[in-house]
mmCIF file of C-alpha atoms and ligand atoms in Angstrom:
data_model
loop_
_atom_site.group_PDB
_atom_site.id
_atom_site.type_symbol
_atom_site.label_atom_id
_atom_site.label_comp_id
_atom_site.label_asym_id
_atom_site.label_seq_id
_atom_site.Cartn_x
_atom_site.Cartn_y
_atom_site.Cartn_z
ATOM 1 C CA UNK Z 4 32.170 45.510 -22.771
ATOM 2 C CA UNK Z 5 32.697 45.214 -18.901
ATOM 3 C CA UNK Z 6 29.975 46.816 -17.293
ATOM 4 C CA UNK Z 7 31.144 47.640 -13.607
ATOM 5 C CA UNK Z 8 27.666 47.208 -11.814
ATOM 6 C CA UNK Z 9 27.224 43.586 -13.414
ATOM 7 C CA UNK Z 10 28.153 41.620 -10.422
ATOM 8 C CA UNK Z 11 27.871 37.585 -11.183
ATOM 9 C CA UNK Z 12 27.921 35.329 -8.307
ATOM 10 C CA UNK Z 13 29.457 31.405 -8.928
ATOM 11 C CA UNK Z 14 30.148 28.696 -6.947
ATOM 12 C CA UNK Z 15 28.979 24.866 -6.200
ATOM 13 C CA UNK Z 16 25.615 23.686 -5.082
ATOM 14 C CA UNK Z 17 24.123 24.717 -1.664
ATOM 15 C CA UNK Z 18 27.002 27.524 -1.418
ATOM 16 C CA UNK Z 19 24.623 30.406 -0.640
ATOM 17 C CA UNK Z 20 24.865 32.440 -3.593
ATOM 18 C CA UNK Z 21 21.261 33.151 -3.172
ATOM 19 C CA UNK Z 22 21.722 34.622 0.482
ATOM 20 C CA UNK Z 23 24.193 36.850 -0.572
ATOM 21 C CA UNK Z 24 22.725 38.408 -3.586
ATOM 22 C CA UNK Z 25 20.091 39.377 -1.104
ATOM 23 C CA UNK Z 26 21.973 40.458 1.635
ATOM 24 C CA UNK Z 27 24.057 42.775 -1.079
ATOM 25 C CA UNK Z 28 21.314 43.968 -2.191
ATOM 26 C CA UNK Z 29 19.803 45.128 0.889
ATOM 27 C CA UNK Z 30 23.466 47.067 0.688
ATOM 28 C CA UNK Z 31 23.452 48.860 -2.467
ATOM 29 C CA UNK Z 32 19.663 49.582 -2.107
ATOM 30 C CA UNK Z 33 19.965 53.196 -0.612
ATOM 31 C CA UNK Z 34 22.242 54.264 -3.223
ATOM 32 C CA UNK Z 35 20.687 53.098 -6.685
ATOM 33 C CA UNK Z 36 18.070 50.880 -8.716
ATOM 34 C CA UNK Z 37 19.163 46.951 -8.369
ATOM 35 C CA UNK Z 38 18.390 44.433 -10.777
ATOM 36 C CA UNK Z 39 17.910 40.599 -8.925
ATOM 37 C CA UNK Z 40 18.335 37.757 -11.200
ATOM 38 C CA UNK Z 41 19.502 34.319 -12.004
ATOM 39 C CA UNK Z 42 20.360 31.614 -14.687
ATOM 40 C CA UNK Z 43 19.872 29.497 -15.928
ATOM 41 C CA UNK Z 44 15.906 31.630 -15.859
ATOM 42 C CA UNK Z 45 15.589 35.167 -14.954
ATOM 43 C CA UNK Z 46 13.034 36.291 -17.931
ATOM 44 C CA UNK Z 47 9.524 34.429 -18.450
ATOM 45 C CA UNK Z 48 10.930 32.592 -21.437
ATOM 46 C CA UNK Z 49 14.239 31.417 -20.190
ATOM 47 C CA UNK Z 50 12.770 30.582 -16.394
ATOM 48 C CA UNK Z 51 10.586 28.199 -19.058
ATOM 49 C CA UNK Z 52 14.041 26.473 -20.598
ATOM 50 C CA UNK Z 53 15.281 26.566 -16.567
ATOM 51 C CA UNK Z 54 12.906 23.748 -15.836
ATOM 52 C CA UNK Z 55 13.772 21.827 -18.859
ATOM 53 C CA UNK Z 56 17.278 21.771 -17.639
ATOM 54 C CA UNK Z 57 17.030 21.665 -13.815
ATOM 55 C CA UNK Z 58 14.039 18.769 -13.139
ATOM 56 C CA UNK Z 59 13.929 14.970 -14.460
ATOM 57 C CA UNK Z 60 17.009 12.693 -15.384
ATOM 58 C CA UNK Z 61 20.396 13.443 -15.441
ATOM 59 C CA UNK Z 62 21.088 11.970 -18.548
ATOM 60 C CA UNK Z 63 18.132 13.509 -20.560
ATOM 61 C CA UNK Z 64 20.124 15.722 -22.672
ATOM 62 C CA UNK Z 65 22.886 15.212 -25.277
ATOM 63 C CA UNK Z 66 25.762 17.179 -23.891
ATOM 64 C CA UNK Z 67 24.786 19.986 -27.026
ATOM 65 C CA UNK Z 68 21.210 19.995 -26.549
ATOM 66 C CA UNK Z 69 21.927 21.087 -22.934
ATOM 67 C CA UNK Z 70 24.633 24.032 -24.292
ATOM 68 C CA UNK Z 71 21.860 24.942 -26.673
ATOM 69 C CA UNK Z 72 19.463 25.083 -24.130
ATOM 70 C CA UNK Z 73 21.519 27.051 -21.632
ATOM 71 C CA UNK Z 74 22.574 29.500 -24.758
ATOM 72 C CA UNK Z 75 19.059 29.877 -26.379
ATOM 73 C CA UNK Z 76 17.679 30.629 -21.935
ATOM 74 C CA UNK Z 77 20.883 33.443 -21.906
ATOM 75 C CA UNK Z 78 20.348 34.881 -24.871
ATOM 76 C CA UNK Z 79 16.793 35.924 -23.836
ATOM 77 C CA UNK Z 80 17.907 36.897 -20.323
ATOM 78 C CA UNK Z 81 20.392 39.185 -21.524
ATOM 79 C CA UNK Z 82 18.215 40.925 -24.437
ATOM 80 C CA UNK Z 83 15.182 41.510 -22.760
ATOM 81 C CA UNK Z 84 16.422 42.156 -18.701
ATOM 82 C CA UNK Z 85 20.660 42.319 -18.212
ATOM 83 C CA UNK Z 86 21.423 44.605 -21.290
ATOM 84 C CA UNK Z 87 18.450 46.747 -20.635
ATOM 85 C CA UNK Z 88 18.910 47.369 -16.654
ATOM 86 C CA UNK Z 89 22.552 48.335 -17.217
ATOM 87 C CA UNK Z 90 21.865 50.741 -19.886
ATOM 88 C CA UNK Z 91 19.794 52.504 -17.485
ATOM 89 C CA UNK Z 92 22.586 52.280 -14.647
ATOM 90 C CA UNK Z 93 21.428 49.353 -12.088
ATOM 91 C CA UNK Z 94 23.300 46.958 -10.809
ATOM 92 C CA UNK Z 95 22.545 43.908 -11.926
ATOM 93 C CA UNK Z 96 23.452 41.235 -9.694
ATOM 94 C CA UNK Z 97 22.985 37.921 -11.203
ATOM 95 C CA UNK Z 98 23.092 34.293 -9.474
ATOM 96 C CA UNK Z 99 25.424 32.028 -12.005
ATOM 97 C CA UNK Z 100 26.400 33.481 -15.072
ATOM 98 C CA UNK Z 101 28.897 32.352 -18.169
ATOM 99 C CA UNK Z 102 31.316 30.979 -15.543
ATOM 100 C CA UNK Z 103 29.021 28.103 -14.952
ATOM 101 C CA UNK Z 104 29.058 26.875 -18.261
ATOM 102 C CA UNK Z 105 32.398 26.618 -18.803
ATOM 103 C CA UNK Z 106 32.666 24.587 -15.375
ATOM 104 C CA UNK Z 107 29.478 22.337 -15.587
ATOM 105 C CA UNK Z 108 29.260 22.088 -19.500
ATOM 106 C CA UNK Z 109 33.251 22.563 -20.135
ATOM 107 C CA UNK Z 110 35.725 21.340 -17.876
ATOM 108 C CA UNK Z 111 33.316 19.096 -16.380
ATOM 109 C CA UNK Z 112 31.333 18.088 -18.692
ATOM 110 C CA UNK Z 113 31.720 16.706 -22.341
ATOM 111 C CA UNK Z 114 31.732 20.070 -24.490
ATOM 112 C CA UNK Z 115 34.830 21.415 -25.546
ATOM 113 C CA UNK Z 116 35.621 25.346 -24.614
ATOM 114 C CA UNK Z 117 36.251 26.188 -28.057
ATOM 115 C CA UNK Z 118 32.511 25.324 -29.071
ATOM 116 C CA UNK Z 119 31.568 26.954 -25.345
ATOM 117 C CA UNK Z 120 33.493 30.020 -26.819
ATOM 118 C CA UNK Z 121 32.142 30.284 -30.333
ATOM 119 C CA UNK Z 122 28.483 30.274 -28.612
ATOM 120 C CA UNK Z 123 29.468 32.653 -26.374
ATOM 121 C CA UNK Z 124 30.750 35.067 -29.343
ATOM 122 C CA UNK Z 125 27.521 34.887 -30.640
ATOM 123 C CA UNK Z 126 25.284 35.094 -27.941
ATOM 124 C CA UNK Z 127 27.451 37.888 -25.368
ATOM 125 C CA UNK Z 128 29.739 39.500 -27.751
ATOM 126 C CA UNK Z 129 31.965 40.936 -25.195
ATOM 127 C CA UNK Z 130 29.343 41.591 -22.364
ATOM 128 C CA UNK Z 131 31.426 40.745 -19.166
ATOM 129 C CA UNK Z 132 30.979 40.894 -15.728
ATOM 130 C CA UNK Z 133 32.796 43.912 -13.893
ATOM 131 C CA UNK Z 134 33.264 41.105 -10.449
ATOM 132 C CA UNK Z 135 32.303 38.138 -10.005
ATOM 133 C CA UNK Z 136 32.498 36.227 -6.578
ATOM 134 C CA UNK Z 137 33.279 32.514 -6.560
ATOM 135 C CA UNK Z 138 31.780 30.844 -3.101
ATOM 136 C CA UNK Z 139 33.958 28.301 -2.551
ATOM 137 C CA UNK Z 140 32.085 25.678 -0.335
ATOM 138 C CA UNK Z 141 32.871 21.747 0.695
ATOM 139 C CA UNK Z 142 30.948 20.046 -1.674
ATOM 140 C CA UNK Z 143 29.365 17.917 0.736
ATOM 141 C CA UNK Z 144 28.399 20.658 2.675
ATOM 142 C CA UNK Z 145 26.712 22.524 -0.125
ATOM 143 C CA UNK Z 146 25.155 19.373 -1.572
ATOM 144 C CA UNK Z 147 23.370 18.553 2.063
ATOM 145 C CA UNK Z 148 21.924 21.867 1.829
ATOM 146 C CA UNK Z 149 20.637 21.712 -1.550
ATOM 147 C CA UNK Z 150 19.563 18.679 -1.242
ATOM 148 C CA UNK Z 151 17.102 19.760 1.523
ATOM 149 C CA UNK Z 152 13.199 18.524 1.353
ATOM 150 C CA UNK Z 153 11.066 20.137 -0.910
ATOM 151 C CA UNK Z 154 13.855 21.205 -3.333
ATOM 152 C CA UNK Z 155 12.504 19.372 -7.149
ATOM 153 C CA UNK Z 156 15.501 21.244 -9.203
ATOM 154 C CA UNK Z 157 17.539 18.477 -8.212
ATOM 155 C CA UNK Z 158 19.285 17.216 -11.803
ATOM 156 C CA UNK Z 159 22.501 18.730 -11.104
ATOM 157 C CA UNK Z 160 22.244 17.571 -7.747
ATOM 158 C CA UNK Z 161 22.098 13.474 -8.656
ATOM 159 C CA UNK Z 162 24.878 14.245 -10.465
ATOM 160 C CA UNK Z 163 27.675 11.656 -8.869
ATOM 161 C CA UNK Z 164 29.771 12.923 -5.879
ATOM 162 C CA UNK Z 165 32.821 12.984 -8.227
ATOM 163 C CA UNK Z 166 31.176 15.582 -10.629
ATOM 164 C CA UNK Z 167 30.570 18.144 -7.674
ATOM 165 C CA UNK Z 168 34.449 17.609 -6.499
ATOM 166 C CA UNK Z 169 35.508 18.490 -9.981
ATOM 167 C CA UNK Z 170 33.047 21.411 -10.229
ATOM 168 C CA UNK Z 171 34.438 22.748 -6.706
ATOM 169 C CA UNK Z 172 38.171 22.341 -8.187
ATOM 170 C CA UNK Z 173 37.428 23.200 -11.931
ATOM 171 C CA UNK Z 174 35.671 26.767 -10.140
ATOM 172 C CA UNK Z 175 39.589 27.420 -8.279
ATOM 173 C CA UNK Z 176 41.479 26.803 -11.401
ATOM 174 C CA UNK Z 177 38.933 29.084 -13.392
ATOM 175 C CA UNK Z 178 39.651 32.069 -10.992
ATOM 176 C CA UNK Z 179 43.292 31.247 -10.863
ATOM 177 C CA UNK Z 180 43.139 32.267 -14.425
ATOM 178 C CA UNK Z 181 40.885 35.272 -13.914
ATOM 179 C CA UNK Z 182 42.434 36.722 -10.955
ATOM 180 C CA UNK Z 183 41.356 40.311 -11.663
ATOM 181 C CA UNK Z 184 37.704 39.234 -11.985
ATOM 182 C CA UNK Z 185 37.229 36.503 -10.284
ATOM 183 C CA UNK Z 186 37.350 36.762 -6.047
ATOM 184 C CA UNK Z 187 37.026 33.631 -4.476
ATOM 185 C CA UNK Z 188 34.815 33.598 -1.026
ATOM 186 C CA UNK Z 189 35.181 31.192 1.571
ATOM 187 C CA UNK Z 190 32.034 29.796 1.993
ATOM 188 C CA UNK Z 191 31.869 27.899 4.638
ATOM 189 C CA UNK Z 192 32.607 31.162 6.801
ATOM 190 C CA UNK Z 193 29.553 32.352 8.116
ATOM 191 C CA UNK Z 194 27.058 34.195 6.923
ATOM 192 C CA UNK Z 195 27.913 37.444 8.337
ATOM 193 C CA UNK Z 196 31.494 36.964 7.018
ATOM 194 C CA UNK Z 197 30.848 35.892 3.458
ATOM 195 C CA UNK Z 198 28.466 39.293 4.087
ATOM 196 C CA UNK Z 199 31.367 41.824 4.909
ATOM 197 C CA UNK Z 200 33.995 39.930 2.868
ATOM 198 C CA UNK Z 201 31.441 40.282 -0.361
ATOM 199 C CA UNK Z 202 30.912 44.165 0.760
ATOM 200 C CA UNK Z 203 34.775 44.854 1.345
ATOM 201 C CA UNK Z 204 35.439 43.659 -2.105
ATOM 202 C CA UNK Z 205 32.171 45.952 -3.708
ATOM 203 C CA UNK Z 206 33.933 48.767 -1.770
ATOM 204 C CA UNK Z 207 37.157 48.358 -2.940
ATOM 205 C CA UNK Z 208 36.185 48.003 -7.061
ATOM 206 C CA UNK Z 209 33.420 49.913 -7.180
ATOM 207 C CA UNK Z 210 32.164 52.294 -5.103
HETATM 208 P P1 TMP U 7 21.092 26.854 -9.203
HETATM 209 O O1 TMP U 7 20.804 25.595 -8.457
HETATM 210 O O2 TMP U 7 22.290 27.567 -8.699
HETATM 211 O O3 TMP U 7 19.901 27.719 -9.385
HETATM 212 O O4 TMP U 7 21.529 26.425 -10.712
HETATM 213 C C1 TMP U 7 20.905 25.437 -11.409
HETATM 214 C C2 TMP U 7 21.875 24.464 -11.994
HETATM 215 O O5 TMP U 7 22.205 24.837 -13.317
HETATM 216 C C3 TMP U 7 23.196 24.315 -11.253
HETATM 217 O O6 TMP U 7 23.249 23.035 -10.708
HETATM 218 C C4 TMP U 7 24.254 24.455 -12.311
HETATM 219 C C5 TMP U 7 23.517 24.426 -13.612
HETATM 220 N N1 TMP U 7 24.073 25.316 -14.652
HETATM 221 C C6 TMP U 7 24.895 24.777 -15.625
HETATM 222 O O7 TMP U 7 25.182 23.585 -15.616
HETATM 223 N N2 TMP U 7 25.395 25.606 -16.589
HETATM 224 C C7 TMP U 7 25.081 26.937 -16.660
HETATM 225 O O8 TMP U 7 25.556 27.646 -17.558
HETATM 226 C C8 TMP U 7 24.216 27.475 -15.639
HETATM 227 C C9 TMP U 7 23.862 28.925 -15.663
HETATM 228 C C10 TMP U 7 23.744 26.632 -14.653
#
């Protein structure tokens, strides 16, 4: 099912994803509840399975262990918080989604996207996003930011320069084939942009 008011947000590292959840947010606010979330986390349990994926070496996972671990962290964010806050009409707008894994785990990685898919049957049925905004952003750029001081979820980070190129270009090939879903953002715009492109868009498909 495509739920209208389940608005995922995608893109590279250090693309600002983050910044505009918020600033959308502050947006819808007046009109209705909001739901503010992200994966891989977002409920107790799967913000648990986040750090097991996010901190420590970038080779510490067998390319299944880490879809399992993704999976097993989505399944309980979408049981016990998505499914629940659109039943009772939110939004939910939600940093990363099912998107990612078929860029970081799929066409970037080493899983195929028929096991990606099969995992997905089980786990999402056919929950889909109603939009979902792709912030497309330099990879160096974003990977400066996110690299910034202080920041310890850096195993996708120290991932080699090459694997954040193909993430940026895997991302544009993704929404070429998802063009009704799928918006792509220029990110390195500024922030204020991004803002009222993002809000243009939410006018135009939802409200
Ligand atoms: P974040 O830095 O945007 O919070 O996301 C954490 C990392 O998790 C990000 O580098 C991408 C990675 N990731 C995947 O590889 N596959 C997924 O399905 C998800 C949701 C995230």
């Amino acid at each position: 099912m495509i739920y209208k008011k389940f608005i995922t947000f995608e893109g590279g590292e250090g693309s600002g994803k983050s910044t505009q959840i918020k600033l959308l947010a502050k947006k819808l606010i007046p009109s209705s509840q909001i739901c503010l979330t992200r994966e891989p986390g977002g409920t107790k349990s799967a913000e648990q399975i986040r750090r097991l994926l996010v901190t420590g070496k970038v080779d510490k996972w067998s390319s299944l262990s880490e879809l399992l671990l993704l999976f097993a962290a989505r399944k309980d964010h979408v049981d016990k918080l998505i499914l629940p806050a659109l039943s009772n009409n939110k939004w939910v707008l939600c940093d990363r989604f099912i998107d990612s894994t078929y860029v970081y785990q799929g066409m970037c990685g080493k899983t195929s996207m028929e096991t990606i898919k099969k995992i997905e049957n089980l786990v999402l049925g056919n929950l889909k996003p109603g939009i979902t905004f792709l912030l497309d952003i330099e990879p160096k750029i974003g990977l400066s930011r996110s690299k910034r001081p202080g920041n310890k979820e850096l195993r996708y980070e120290n991932m080699d320069f090459k694997f954040h190129k193909k993430v940026n270009s895997s991302y544009l090939k993704l929404a070429r084939y998802n063009k009704k879903r799928i918006h792509v953002i220029d990110a390195n715009k500024s922030k204020s942009e991004i803002e009222n492109d993002i809000w243009n868009m939410i006018k135009k498909k939802t409200l």
